[in-house]
Structure formats: C-alpha cells, structure tokens
Tab-separated table of C-alpha atoms in Angstrom:
chain	number	residue	atom	x	y	z
A	1	MET	CA	0.000	0.000	0.000
A	2	THR	CA	1.179	3.489	-0.769
A	3	ASN	CA	-0.227	6.806	0.388
A	4	GLU	CA	-1.028	7.943	-3.137
A	5	PRO	CA	-4.585	9.217	-3.491
A	6	LEU	CA	-6.948	6.927	-5.398
A	7	PRO	CA	-7.477	7.943	-9.026
A	8	VAL	CA	-10.764	9.629	-9.933
A	9	LEU	CA	-12.781	7.336	-12.206
A	10	ALA	CA	-15.172	8.301	-14.984
A	11	ILE	CA	-17.524	5.794	-16.605
A	12	LEU	CA	-18.770	7.024	-19.984
A	13	GLY	CA	-22.055	5.532	-21.048
A	14	GLY	CA	-22.263	4.737	-17.373
A	15	THR	CA	-26.017	4.303	-17.268
A	16	GLY	CA	-26.122	0.802	-18.765
A	17	ASP	CA	-25.932	-2.475	-16.854
A	18	LEU	CA	-22.185	-2.870	-17.042
A	19	GLY	CA	-21.444	0.806	-16.346
A	20	THR	CA	-23.686	0.995	-13.296
A	21	GLY	CA	-22.344	-2.345	-12.083
A	22	LEU	CA	-18.757	-1.059	-12.200
A	23	ALA	CA	-19.819	2.256	-10.640
A	24	ARG	CA	-21.406	0.480	-7.685
A	25	ARG	CA	-18.394	-1.687	-7.010
A	26	TRP	CA	-15.793	1.088	-7.381
A	27	ALA	CA	-17.836	3.551	-5.323
A	28	GLN	CA	-18.217	0.959	-2.604
A	29	ALA	CA	-14.447	0.382	-2.689
A	30	GLY	CA	-13.924	4.069	-1.854
A	31	TYR	CA	-13.185	5.532	-5.276
A	32	ARG	CA	-14.616	8.852	-6.413
A	33	VAL	CA	-16.721	7.880	-9.444
A	34	ILE	CA	-18.178	10.138	-12.118
A	35	ILE	CA	-21.011	8.664	-14.134
A	36	GLY	CA	-20.958	10.178	-17.614
A	37	SER	CA	-23.758	10.130	-20.140
A	38	ARG	CA	-24.829	11.984	-23.255
A	39	THR	CA	-27.261	14.002	-21.133
A	40	LEU	CA	-26.781	15.203	-17.573
A	41	GLU	CA	-30.293	14.038	-16.682
A	42	LYS	CA	-29.603	10.387	-17.520
A	43	ALA	CA	-26.369	10.510	-15.540
A	44	GLN	CA	-28.177	12.065	-12.570
A	45	ALA	CA	-30.815	9.339	-12.636
A	46	ALA	CA	-28.075	6.683	-12.549
A	47	VAL	CA	-26.401	8.434	-9.603
A	48	ALA	CA	-29.703	8.614	-7.703
A	49	ASP	CA	-30.216	4.902	-8.347
A	50	LEU	CA	-26.713	4.124	-7.135
A	51	HIS	CA	-27.300	6.021	-3.888
A	52	GLU	CA	-30.470	3.997	-3.297
A	53	VAL	CA	-28.625	0.719	-3.811
A	54	MET	CA	-25.832	1.810	-1.480
A	55	ALA	CA	-28.398	2.726	1.192
A	56	GLU	CA	-29.975	-0.728	0.826
A	57	ARG	CA	-26.558	-2.283	1.276
A	58	GLY	CA	-25.913	-0.149	4.365
A	59	VAL	CA	-22.984	1.660	2.778
A	60	ALA	CA	-22.743	4.965	4.621
A	61	GLN	CA	-20.971	7.219	2.185
A	62	VAL	CA	-19.946	7.102	-1.455
A	63	HIS	CA	-18.535	9.799	-3.716
A	64	VAL	CA	-20.468	9.661	-6.974
A	65	GLU	CA	-21.267	12.493	-9.377
A	66	ALA	CA	-23.163	12.924	-12.626
A	67	MET	CA	-21.718	14.742	-15.642
A	68	GLU	CA	-21.996	14.835	-19.409
A	69	ASN	CA	-19.428	12.557	-21.072
A	70	LEU	CA	-16.850	15.237	-21.963
A	71	ASP	CA	-16.943	16.856	-18.527
A	72	ALA	CA	-16.632	13.444	-16.921
A	73	ALA	CA	-13.583	12.568	-19.014
A	74	THR	CA	-12.016	15.937	-18.200
A	75	ALA	CA	-12.478	15.551	-14.448
A	76	ALA	CA	-11.204	11.961	-14.225
A	77	ASP	CA	-7.789	10.287	-14.098
A	78	ILE	CA	-8.937	6.968	-15.568
A	79	VAL	CA	-11.818	6.888	-18.049
A	80	THR	CA	-13.854	3.737	-18.725
A	81	LEU	CA	-15.933	3.436	-21.885
A	82	THR	CA	-19.039	1.219	-21.654
A	83	VAL	CA	-21.043	2.274	-24.705
A	84	PRO	CA	-22.324	-0.041	-27.474
A	85	PHE	CA	-19.866	-0.637	-30.343
A	86	SER	CA	-21.982	1.551	-32.639
A	87	HIS	CA	-21.272	4.564	-30.349
A	88	GLN	CA	-17.621	3.802	-29.618
A	89	ALA	CA	-15.928	5.956	-32.258
A	90	ALA	CA	-18.220	8.978	-31.855
A	91	THR	CA	-17.864	8.984	-28.072
A	92	LEU	CA	-14.078	8.685	-28.276
A	93	GLU	CA	-13.872	11.515	-30.828
A	94	LEU	CA	-15.894	13.696	-28.447
A	95	VAL	CA	-13.724	13.088	-25.385
A	96	LYS	CA	-10.352	12.689	-27.088
A	97	PRO	CA	-9.176	16.231	-26.136
A	98	ALA	CA	-9.673	15.327	-22.462
A	99	LEU	CA	-7.758	12.031	-22.547
A	100	ALA	CA	-4.124	12.989	-23.237
A	101	GLY	CA	-1.847	11.353	-20.683
A	102	LYS	CA	-4.675	9.299	-19.221
A	103	ILE	CA	-5.809	5.681	-19.307
A	104	LEU	CA	-8.865	4.770	-21.389
A	105	VAL	CA	-10.401	1.466	-20.325
A	106	ASP	CA	-12.206	0.109	-23.369
A	107	VAL	CA	-15.025	-2.310	-22.548
A	108	THR	CA	-16.488	-2.222	-26.063
A	109	VAL	CA	-17.527	-5.532	-27.592
A	110	PRO	CA	-17.864	-5.411	-31.392
A	111	LEU	CA	-21.117	-7.352	-31.582
A	112	VAL	CA	-23.019	-7.101	-34.861
A	113	PRO	CA	-26.780	-7.210	-34.121
A	114	PRO	CA	-28.878	-9.174	-34.660
A	115	LYS	CA	-26.308	-12.018	-34.770
A	116	VAL	CA	-24.636	-11.217	-31.447
A	117	ALA	CA	-23.898	-14.903	-30.811
A	118	ARG	CA	-21.612	-14.981	-33.848
A	119	VAL	CA	-18.031	-13.706	-33.646
A	120	GLN	CA	-17.656	-10.938	-36.220
A	121	LEU	CA	-14.521	-9.022	-35.321
A	122	PRO	CA	-13.870	-5.687	-37.092
A	123	GLU	CA	-11.265	-5.330	-39.829
A	124	ALA	CA	-8.908	-3.540	-37.440
A	125	GLY	CA	-8.812	-6.762	-35.411
A	126	SER	CA	-10.660	-5.604	-32.296
A	127	ALA	CA	-12.511	-2.697	-30.748
A	128	GLY	CA	-9.503	-2.206	-28.477
A	129	GLN	CA	-7.234	-1.622	-31.474
A	130	ILE	CA	-9.792	0.771	-32.982
A	131	ALA	CA	-9.718	2.805	-29.754
A	132	GLN	CA	-5.912	2.847	-29.566
A	133	GLU	CA	-5.595	3.905	-33.220
A	134	LEU	CA	-8.243	6.607	-32.854
A	135	LEU	CA	-6.755	8.063	-29.654
A	136	GLY	CA	-3.074	7.809	-30.616
A	137	GLU	CA	0.007	7.230	-28.491
A	138	GLU	CA	-0.910	9.978	-26.009
A	139	VAL	CA	-3.582	7.765	-24.488
A	140	ALA	CA	-2.953	4.354	-22.942
A	141	VAL	CA	-5.850	2.173	-24.056
A	142	VAL	CA	-6.476	-0.874	-21.880
A	143	SER	CA	-9.092	-3.463	-22.858
A	144	ALA	CA	-10.987	-5.180	-20.013
A	145	PHE	CA	-14.294	-6.385	-18.560
A	146	GLN	CA	-15.781	-7.772	-21.829
A	147	ASN	CA	-16.556	-11.130	-20.260
A	148	VAL	CA	-18.050	-9.969	-16.982
A	149	PRO	CA	-21.768	-10.771	-16.616
A	150	ALA	CA	-23.293	-7.329	-16.031
A	151	ALA	CA	-26.245	-8.699	-14.074
A	152	LYS	CA	-23.884	-10.347	-11.589
A	153	LEU	CA	-21.728	-7.230	-11.348
A	154	GLN	CA	-24.714	-5.289	-10.075
A	155	GLU	CA	-25.363	-7.708	-7.224
A	156	ALA	CA	-23.791	-7.277	-3.812
A	157	ASP	CA	-21.670	-10.440	-3.904
A	158	GLY	CA	-20.399	-9.927	-7.415
A	159	PRO	CA	-19.485	-12.240	-10.296
A	160	ASP	CA	-17.505	-15.472	-10.182
A	161	CYS	CA	-15.134	-14.717	-13.042
A	162	ASP	CA	-11.710	-13.436	-14.045
A	163	VAL	CA	-10.935	-10.428	-16.233
A	164	LEU	CA	-8.488	-10.391	-19.167
A	165	VAL	CA	-6.564	-7.091	-19.303
A	166	CYS	CA	-4.805	-6.120	-22.552
A	167	GLY	CA	-2.834	-3.015	-23.426
A	168	ASN	CA	0.488	-1.824	-24.781
A	169	LYS	CA	1.702	-0.067	-21.605
A	170	ARG	CA	2.596	-2.065	-18.547
A	171	GLU	CA	1.834	0.659	-15.973
A	172	ALA	CA	-1.585	1.245	-17.477
A	173	ARG	CA	-2.382	-2.482	-17.424
A	174	GLU	CA	-1.313	-2.663	-13.791
A	175	ALA	CA	-3.519	0.305	-12.859
A	176	VAL	CA	-6.486	-1.432	-14.469
A	177	ILE	CA	-5.709	-4.762	-12.766
A	178	THR	CA	-5.905	-2.808	-9.483
A	179	LEU	CA	-9.368	-1.584	-10.515
A	180	VAL	CA	-10.422	-5.146	-11.412
A	181	GLU	CA	-9.396	-6.243	-7.934
A	182	ALA	CA	-11.213	-3.289	-6.367
A	183	ALA	CA	-14.327	-4.549	-8.165
A	184	GLY	CA	-13.879	-7.951	-6.541
A	185	MET	CA	-12.348	-10.007	-9.348
A	186	ARG	CA	-8.951	-11.303	-10.460
A	187	GLY	CA	-7.337	-9.453	-13.373
A	188	PHE	CA	-4.790	-11.063	-15.711
A	189	HIS	CA	-2.255	-9.355	-17.933
A	190	ALA	CA	-3.399	-10.878	-21.218
A	191	GLY	CA	-1.018	-9.250	-23.701
A	192	MET	CA	-0.802	-6.222	-25.962
A	193	ILE	CA	-3.918	-4.412	-27.193
A	194	ASN	CA	-4.207	-6.815	-30.186
A	195	ASN	CA	-5.176	-9.526	-27.725
A	196	ALA	CA	-8.405	-7.663	-26.935
A	197	ALA	CA	-9.712	-9.748	-29.851
A	198	ALA	CA	-9.748	-12.811	-27.592
A	199	ALA	CA	-11.948	-11.278	-24.884
A	200	GLU	CA	-14.180	-9.567	-27.444
A	201	ALA	CA	-14.712	-12.787	-29.407
A	202	LEU	CA	-15.313	-14.728	-26.216
A	203	THR	CA	-18.341	-12.560	-25.456
A	204	SER	CA	-20.256	-14.138	-28.348
A	205	VAL	CA	-19.297	-17.591	-27.068
A	206	LEU	CA	-20.623	-16.684	-23.612
A	207	ILE	CA	-23.863	-15.451	-25.225
A	208	VAL	CA	-24.232	-18.914	-26.819
A	209	ILE	CA	-23.650	-20.586	-23.455
A	210	ASN	CA	-26.020	-18.211	-21.611
A	211	LYS	CA	-28.763	-19.039	-24.067
A	212	GLN	CA	-28.303	-22.799	-23.599
A	213	TYR	CA	-28.040	-22.819	-19.825
A	214	GLN	CA	-30.203	-19.771	-19.040
A	215	CYS	CA	-27.343	-18.388	-17.005
A	216	HIS	CA	-24.776	-15.579	-16.731
A	217	ALA	CA	-21.543	-17.308	-17.676
A	218	GLY	CA	-18.008	-16.033	-17.290
A	219	ILE	CA	-14.536	-17.554	-17.460
A	220	ARG	CA	-11.848	-18.414	-14.961
A	221	ILE	CA	-8.200	-19.069	-15.657
A	222	THR	CA	-7.110	-22.487	-14.352
A	223	GLY	CA	-3.807	-24.312	-14.019
A	224	LEU	CA	-1.891	-21.478	-12.338
A	225	GLY	CA	-0.258	-23.911	-9.940
A	226	ASP	CA	0.600	-22.333	-6.586
A	227	HIS	CA	-0.310	-18.806	-7.643
B	1	MET	CA	-25.840	-45.315	-23.403
B	2	THR	CA	-26.623	-46.852	-26.766
B	3	ASN	CA	-25.230	-50.000	-28.277
B	4	GLU	CA	-23.741	-48.186	-31.254
B	5	PRO	CA	-20.085	-49.031	-31.790
B	6	LEU	CA	-17.604	-46.313	-30.876
B	7	PRO	CA	-16.351	-44.312	-33.864
B	8	VAL	CA	-12.832	-44.992	-35.093
B	9	LEU	CA	-10.630	-41.957	-34.481
B	10	ALA	CA	-7.688	-40.714	-36.527
B	11	ILE	CA	-5.308	-38.047	-35.268
B	12	LEU	CA	-3.378	-36.439	-38.125
B	13	GLY	CA	-0.098	-34.901	-37.084
B	14	GLY	CA	-0.633	-37.138	-34.126
B	15	THR	CA	3.006	-37.263	-33.057
B	16	GLY	CA	3.092	-33.840	-31.364
B	17	ASP	CA	2.291	-33.091	-27.722
B	18	LEU	CA	-1.395	-32.401	-28.224
B	19	GLY	CA	-1.941	-35.258	-30.677
B	20	THR	CA	-0.263	-37.854	-28.472
B	21	GLY	CA	-2.083	-36.461	-25.431
B	22	LEU	CA	-5.462	-36.930	-27.119
B	23	ALA	CA	-4.428	-40.356	-28.421
B	24	ARG	CA	-3.532	-41.532	-24.913
B	25	ARG	CA	-6.800	-40.374	-23.404
B	26	TRP	CA	-9.042	-41.704	-26.194
B	27	ALA	CA	-7.219	-45.041	-26.351
B	28	GLN	CA	-7.540	-45.390	-22.603
B	29	ALA	CA	-11.275	-44.639	-22.907
B	30	GLY	CA	-11.631	-47.644	-25.218
B	31	TYR	CA	-11.618	-45.988	-28.647
B	32	ARG	CA	-9.738	-47.426	-31.580
B	33	VAL	CA	-7.204	-44.717	-32.406
B	34	ILE	CA	-5.105	-44.311	-35.533
B	35	ILE	CA	-2.085	-42.064	-35.210
B	36	GLY	CA	-1.391	-40.449	-38.566
B	37	SER	CA	1.807	-38.753	-39.645
B	38	ARG	CA	3.580	-37.731	-42.815
B	39	THR	CA	5.738	-40.825	-42.545
B	40	LEU	CA	4.733	-44.234	-41.251
B	41	GLU	CA	7.932	-44.415	-39.192
B	42	LYS	CA	7.057	-41.341	-37.116
B	43	ALA	CA	3.557	-42.639	-36.516
B	44	GLN	CA	4.934	-46.038	-35.473
B	45	ALA	CA	7.309	-44.410	-33.001
B	46	ALA	CA	4.374	-42.513	-31.451
B	47	VAL	CA	2.356	-45.724	-31.175
B	48	ALA	CA	5.265	-47.533	-29.501
B	49	ASP	CA	5.578	-44.638	-27.049
B	50	LEU	CA	1.859	-44.767	-26.318
B	51	HIS	CA	2.027	-48.492	-25.565
B	52	GLU	CA	4.862	-47.859	-23.108
B	53	VAL	CA	2.865	-45.171	-21.314
B	54	MET	CA	-0.200	-47.400	-21.137
B	55	ALA	CA	1.902	-50.211	-19.666
B	56	GLU	CA	3.230	-47.794	-17.029
B	57	ARG	CA	-0.321	-46.841	-16.199
B	58	GLY	CA	-1.340	-50.478	-15.923
B	59	VAL	CA	-3.766	-50.267	-18.838
B	60	ALA	CA	-4.066	-53.815	-20.166
B	61	GLN	CA	-5.185	-53.312	-23.737
B	62	VAL	CA	-5.551	-50.433	-26.151
B	63	HIS	CA	-6.307	-50.375	-29.855
B	64	VAL	CA	-3.827	-48.029	-31.487
B	65	GLU	CA	-2.363	-48.158	-34.976
B	66	ALA	CA	0.104	-46.160	-37.039
B	67	MET	CA	-0.600	-44.995	-40.590
B	68	GLU	CA	0.336	-42.271	-43.026
B	69	ASN	CA	-2.070	-39.323	-42.842
B	70	LEU	CA	-4.219	-40.182	-45.881
B	71	ASP	CA	-4.591	-43.835	-44.887
B	72	ALA	CA	-5.483	-42.773	-41.352
B	73	ALA	CA	-8.184	-40.376	-42.592
B	74	THR	CA	-9.565	-43.077	-44.877
B	75	ALA	CA	-9.823	-45.660	-42.107
B	76	ALA	CA	-11.426	-43.358	-39.520
B	77	ASP	CA	-14.930	-42.070	-38.808
B	78	ILE	CA	-13.818	-38.898	-37.059
B	79	VAL	CA	-10.548	-37.225	-38.045
B	80	THR	CA	-8.692	-34.814	-35.753
B	81	LEU	CA	-6.104	-32.428	-37.177
B	82	THR	CA	-3.290	-31.396	-34.811
B	83	VAL	CA	-0.685	-29.959	-37.173
B	84	PRO	CA	0.869	-26.471	-36.983
B	85	PHE	CA	-1.064	-23.731	-38.818
B	86	SER	CA	1.586	-23.630	-41.532
B	87	HIS	CA	0.745	-27.256	-42.456
B	88	GLN	CA	-3.044	-27.006	-42.074
B	89	ALA	CA	-4.040	-26.312	-45.675
B	90	ALA	CA	-1.614	-28.783	-47.276
B	91	THR	CA	-2.643	-31.598	-44.928
B	92	LEU	CA	-6.341	-30.943	-45.522
B	93	GLU	CA	-5.839	-30.876	-49.303
B	94	LEU	CA	-4.095	-34.258	-49.034
B	95	VAL	CA	-6.836	-35.970	-47.024
B	96	LYS	CA	-9.873	-34.156	-48.436
B	97	PRO	CA	-10.891	-37.087	-50.678
B	98	ALA	CA	-11.171	-39.288	-47.571
B	99	LEU	CA	-13.305	-36.896	-45.510
B	100	ALA	CA	-16.650	-36.711	-47.325
B	101	GLY	CA	-19.487	-37.356	-44.884
B	102	LYS	CA	-17.137	-37.345	-41.893
B	103	ILE	CA	-16.315	-34.989	-39.037
B	104	LEU	CA	-13.023	-33.097	-39.137
B	105	VAL	CA	-11.986	-31.840	-35.713
B	106	ASP	CA	-9.775	-28.813	-36.311
B	107	VAL	CA	-7.371	-28.067	-33.459
B	108	THR	CA	-5.298	-25.630	-35.497
B	109	VAL	CA	-4.269	-22.385	-33.825
B	110	PRO	CA	-3.246	-19.665	-36.287
B	111	LEU	CA	-0.166	-18.507	-34.372
B	112	VAL	CA	2.299	-16.368	-36.322
B	113	PRO	CA	5.830	-17.154	-35.074
B	114	PRO	CA	7.822	-15.627	-33.575
B	115	LYS	CA	5.110	-13.458	-32.004
B	116	VAL	CA	2.937	-16.336	-30.767
B	117	ALA	CA	1.791	-14.329	-27.737
B	118	ARG	CA	0.097	-11.815	-30.031
B	119	VAL	CA	-3.350	-12.503	-31.485
B	120	GLN	CA	-3.034	-12.389	-35.282
B	121	LEU	CA	-6.109	-14.065	-36.709
B	122	PRO	CA	-6.142	-14.865	-40.445
B	123	GLU	CA	-8.191	-12.838	-42.941
B	124	ALA	CA	-10.785	-15.609	-43.149
B	125	GLY	CA	-11.505	-15.011	-39.475
B	126	SER	CA	-10.167	-18.234	-38.023
B	127	ALA	CA	-8.387	-21.469	-38.875
B	128	GLY	CA	-11.717	-23.220	-38.318
B	129	GLN	CA	-13.337	-21.195	-41.092
B	130	ILE	CA	-10.365	-21.860	-43.374
B	131	ALA	CA	-10.859	-25.601	-42.848
B	132	GLN	CA	-14.606	-25.458	-43.459
B	133	GLU	CA	-14.163	-23.394	-46.629
B	134	LEU	CA	-11.416	-25.663	-47.938
B	135	LEU	CA	-13.334	-28.899	-47.257
B	136	GLY	CA	-16.779	-27.708	-48.346
B	137	GLU	CA	-20.217	-28.655	-47.089
B	138	GLU	CA	-19.551	-32.384	-47.429
B	139	VAL	CA	-17.400	-32.295	-44.316
B	140	ALA	CA	-18.583	-31.157	-40.885
B	141	VAL	CA	-15.713	-29.130	-39.440
B	142	VAL	CA	-15.741	-28.815	-35.657
B	143	SER	CA	-13.220	-26.602	-33.872
B	144	ALA	CA	-12.028	-27.739	-30.435
B	145	PHE	CA	-9.122	-28.319	-28.000
B	146	GLN	CA	-7.196	-25.085	-28.789
B	147	ASN	CA	-6.998	-24.090	-25.126
B	148	VAL	CA	-6.036	-27.428	-23.632
B	149	PRO	CA	-2.537	-27.478	-22.132
B	150	ALA	CA	-0.849	-30.312	-24.066
B	151	ALA	CA	1.566	-31.093	-21.249
B	152	LYS	CA	-1.321	-31.708	-18.851
B	153	LEU	CA	-3.209	-33.757	-21.420
B	154	GLN	CA	-0.342	-36.226	-21.519
B	155	GLU	CA	-0.422	-36.812	-17.775
B	156	ALA	CA	-2.564	-39.526	-16.207
B	157	ASP	CA	-4.857	-37.205	-14.261
B	158	GLY	CA	-5.453	-34.798	-17.131
B	159	PRO	CA	-6.005	-31.076	-17.409
B	160	ASP	CA	-8.240	-28.853	-15.266
B	161	CYS	CA	-9.996	-27.014	-18.105
B	162	ASP	CA	-13.067	-26.830	-20.301
B	163	VAL	CA	-13.185	-27.109	-24.104
B	164	LEU	CA	-15.056	-24.735	-26.450
B	165	VAL	CA	-16.637	-26.658	-29.353
B	166	CYS	CA	-17.696	-24.707	-32.471
B	167	GLY	CA	-19.217	-25.931	-35.697
B	168	ASN	CA	-22.126	-25.438	-38.049
B	169	LYS	CA	-23.749	-28.864	-37.558
B	170	ARG	CA	-25.334	-29.775	-34.266
B	171	GLU	CA	-24.840	-33.538	-34.518
B	172	ALA	CA	-21.176	-33.093	-35.321
B	173	ARG	CA	-20.693	-30.735	-32.339
B	174	GLU	CA	-22.401	-33.263	-30.077
B	175	ALA	CA	-20.181	-36.090	-31.319
B	176	VAL	CA	-17.115	-33.986	-30.505
B	177	ILE	CA	-18.452	-33.012	-27.074
B	178	THR	CA	-18.694	-36.771	-26.395
B	179	LEU	CA	-15.008	-37.082	-27.351
B	180	VAL	CA	-14.123	-34.157	-25.069
B	181	GLU	CA	-15.831	-35.942	-22.198
B	182	ALA	CA	-14.096	-39.219	-23.100
B	183	ALA	CA	-10.820	-37.301	-22.737
B	184	GLY	CA	-11.833	-36.221	-19.225
B	185	MET	CA	-12.996	-32.642	-19.764
B	186	ARG	CA	-16.241	-30.700	-20.120
B	187	GLY	CA	-17.138	-29.580	-23.650
B	188	PHE	CA	-19.352	-26.586	-24.403
B	189	HIS	CA	-21.297	-25.830	-27.545
B	190	ALA	CA	-19.709	-22.461	-28.300
B	191	GLY	CA	-21.459	-21.481	-31.533
B	192	MET	CA	-21.015	-21.768	-35.273
B	193	ILE	CA	-17.587	-22.292	-36.860
B	194	ASN	CA	-16.960	-18.506	-36.922
B	195	ASN	CA	-16.678	-18.639	-33.153
B	196	ALA	CA	-13.513	-20.713	-33.459
B	197	ALA	CA	-11.872	-17.272	-33.519
B	198	ALA	CA	-12.500	-16.950	-29.781
B	199	ALA	CA	-10.706	-20.152	-28.814
B	200	GLU	CA	-7.920	-19.568	-31.321
B	201	ALA	CA	-7.305	-16.020	-30.063
B	202	LEU	CA	-7.446	-17.170	-26.466
B	203	THR	CA	-4.438	-19.428	-27.060
B	204	SER	CA	-2.168	-16.379	-27.387
B	205	VAL	CA	-3.630	-14.987	-24.157
B	206	LEU	CA	-2.861	-18.268	-22.390
B	207	ILE	CA	0.694	-18.141	-23.760
B	208	VAL	CA	1.062	-14.696	-22.121
B	209	ILE	CA	-0.258	-16.070	-18.824
B	210	ASN	CA	1.932	-19.203	-18.993
B	211	LYS	CA	4.999	-17.024	-19.440
B	212	GLN	CA	4.141	-14.876	-16.411
B	213	TYR	CA	3.194	-17.663	-14.053
B	214	GLN	CA	5.439	-20.434	-15.440
B	215	CYS	CA	2.363	-22.627	-15.678
B	216	HIS	CA	0.057	-24.487	-18.075
B	217	ALA	CA	-3.096	-22.372	-17.959
B	218	GLY	CA	-6.532	-23.210	-19.309
B	219	ILE	CA	-10.025	-21.795	-18.894
B	220	ARG	CA	-13.174	-22.886	-17.147
B	221	ILE	CA	-16.686	-21.632	-17.758
B	222	THR	CA	-18.263	-20.272	-14.556
B	223	GLY	CA	-21.704	-19.023	-13.581
B	224	LEU	CA	-23.656	-21.990	-14.974
B	225	GLY	CA	-25.907	-22.017	-11.936
B	226	ASP	CA	-27.228	-25.471	-11.081
B	227	HIS	CA	-25.876	-27.081	-14.235
C-alpha cells in the first residue's frame, strides 16, 4: 500500500448495466466515481439509483457524481468506456481532447446485431485496437471487462469470473488490474492491445452458453499452480 | 448409453504433444485410435511410445495403430487435425478425398511465429473457417481443444480445463463433445464455426499467462448455476 490518493474514475455511457455495475463496485471500494452520459439528466438518474442501492446495502458514504461525457472525461484520471460498439468511435472523438496522458479502459464488444452470438470481429482486429488507433500514443488504451456478466456485477456479492486485461503499456495495465481487484475479481495481464480480440470474441461464445443454460456465464483461468 | 459401436478416431499430425495427449486419453477410454503422420515411421514411433505409457499406467489393452495421414483419414470415422497452422491447408488438401461425410476436428491455432503471444487471426476469421471453406459442405468441421494445455493432457490425471466446441452442424458438435468428455474434460457448444476465432485467439492470451506464471493455464466456464 502506498499513500497515493486513489485515481478519480469516470464511466462514460455509465447508465447501462455494465457501467452501473462497475460504478457500484468502485464507489463501494472508496473511489470517487463520475457517471458520464450523453445528457446530464440520464447521468443524474443513474447516480440517484446508485445512492439507493448503497443505502440498501448499508454503505454509509460514497462519492459519486453525474456529468456529461466530456466533462466526466475531463475531471477523471482513468476513463472507462461502456457504450455499445456503434457509439464507440463517436464517443471517443468527443472526449479525445480530455484524454491525453490518461488511461482509457475500453469495454467495447464489437457485436453485430442481430447475430450477437456470432463472432464478427472488425477489420482492425478488435474494438480495443480501434480505440488505440483513434486516440493515438498519447492515451494508454487498456481493454478489459468484456466477459463480466453485467447482471452479476450489479449484485452485492459480485461475479464469479476473471478479467483479461490487454494493453500496450505495462503501468496502465497494472492500474487497471488494481481496478479489477477493487471490483472484486482477479485481473490477468493478457497481452498487448491486439489480444483484446480474444476477450471480445469470447463474449459471443458466452452469449451462446447463456442461451443454452439460461445463465450468466463467465470464465476463470485455471492451471496457475501455486499462484 | 446406446449399443452403437464407438467411432474410429484418426489423429493427423498425431506425433506432437497435443496429438499424443489426445491419443492416450481416447485409447484409454476404449476408442480405436489411428495415429497419422507424414511418414509411417514417425507414426509407429508414437504408437510404440503410447504403448509404453499405457503399460506404465497399468492399462491392459488399447487399440492403437500407425498410418500415413491419408490412410489414417480413410480408415477413420472422425478425423482430428493437430498440425501447426503452416501445415493445415496442405494436410487438408491431401486428405480431403477421404473426408466426405465425416467430421473433421480442427485443433489448429493460427499462431504467427515468432510473435505467438500476439493474437493475429487470419483474414478468413479463423483457422476453423479456413478448414470449413477448404473442405466444403460435405465435411462437418468442428473446432475444439485449442486451449487445452498439451503437457497436462499427456499426464494420467489430465487437465483442469473446459473445451469450447464450435461448428455449423449440431450432430457433429455433439459427437465432438462426447469425445471431449471421453478425454476427461467438459465440452461446451460455443457457436457456429466462426466462433472458433474466440478459442484460437485465447491461445495467445494463455501463452502470455503461462509465461508470467510459469504454468500451463486453461479456462473454465463459470456461472452456470445449477448445471
């Protein structure tokens, strides 16, 4: 443990299931969390909902704010993007000026509706690579959380799964692995940003499994030996 | 249980770690297994080695034969391909005439040496799709076993991991899931052949994890509920 202050976290598109799930867990872990949305009203509604859930869980105090996406990105140290693939590029273009020198956690899964159970990766290889190319070297893009069942993330006890963490900069990956742990899961360094393709493709596989078993599946890494 | 006879299994490129690992487990489960290789001598050496291992394990009788790849494919009902990506197309072209109406289990991982820890999927999307396109509709290609640690597969107690099984034909997927179970693992229907990309990409991620932890990692599906 060091005495460094915790980074301020923004979650863009933070009103969906995955965004609110992460917000709950990080807020409960003591982080200051900014929920970003396209409109301030939607973000405020998500914050009000979060406060209700925290009260139900008996959590005394959390630091959560609502902002529009660009303001949220500006105010934060680490910015997490949880928008649908179809909004990824536009949202990143909007907030790009606010991201220089920061970490962008890309949670985008390049699903192609209506066939979301079929792997259809983009030409660039992965949504993670699209984000890194769009934002340039000034921003450390880290891909994570694609295989976390959002419904489970919102519950108090959290999901039974691991998180694959990909990115080109070691320090940025390590910062995100810390956030994975703060959210109650194990994070694994899973390679450079190209390897985001694995986690993104796996989401369609988990959709197939969820449909068969009527469940919220995830993955765990096995065979680590004594680790 | 039905009274249908067990299918005869061929493993092409069956002299490598993964091929011999599968051969050991299927032979021990009572299947007739044909180890195929480019030369009869290499296949015979692998069969002799398998008999030694079975004797060490106290297994009284196994049905294992050595053949050249085309003869092996001709004699088998289900053909498993465990050659390096660089030999995939040539081997399939060679045995294609013997595969009509059969199941081809593609274990190929499209790694691009020397950067095997980096996901670099082929233009077709996956090695599984390449196999299905090359063999045509006459052959049911099923992708499986990419994420099984070969070293663990060779041991008596077997690996602690699940197997993702992709393919366009349900009956063929089910036949392969039966083979996964015969080898001591759980198999999951993971979608159409396009979804082979997920398992193939995941192999590079597991290589990254193996390097960090000095281990033989695999994956397990979690969150299945009561299943």
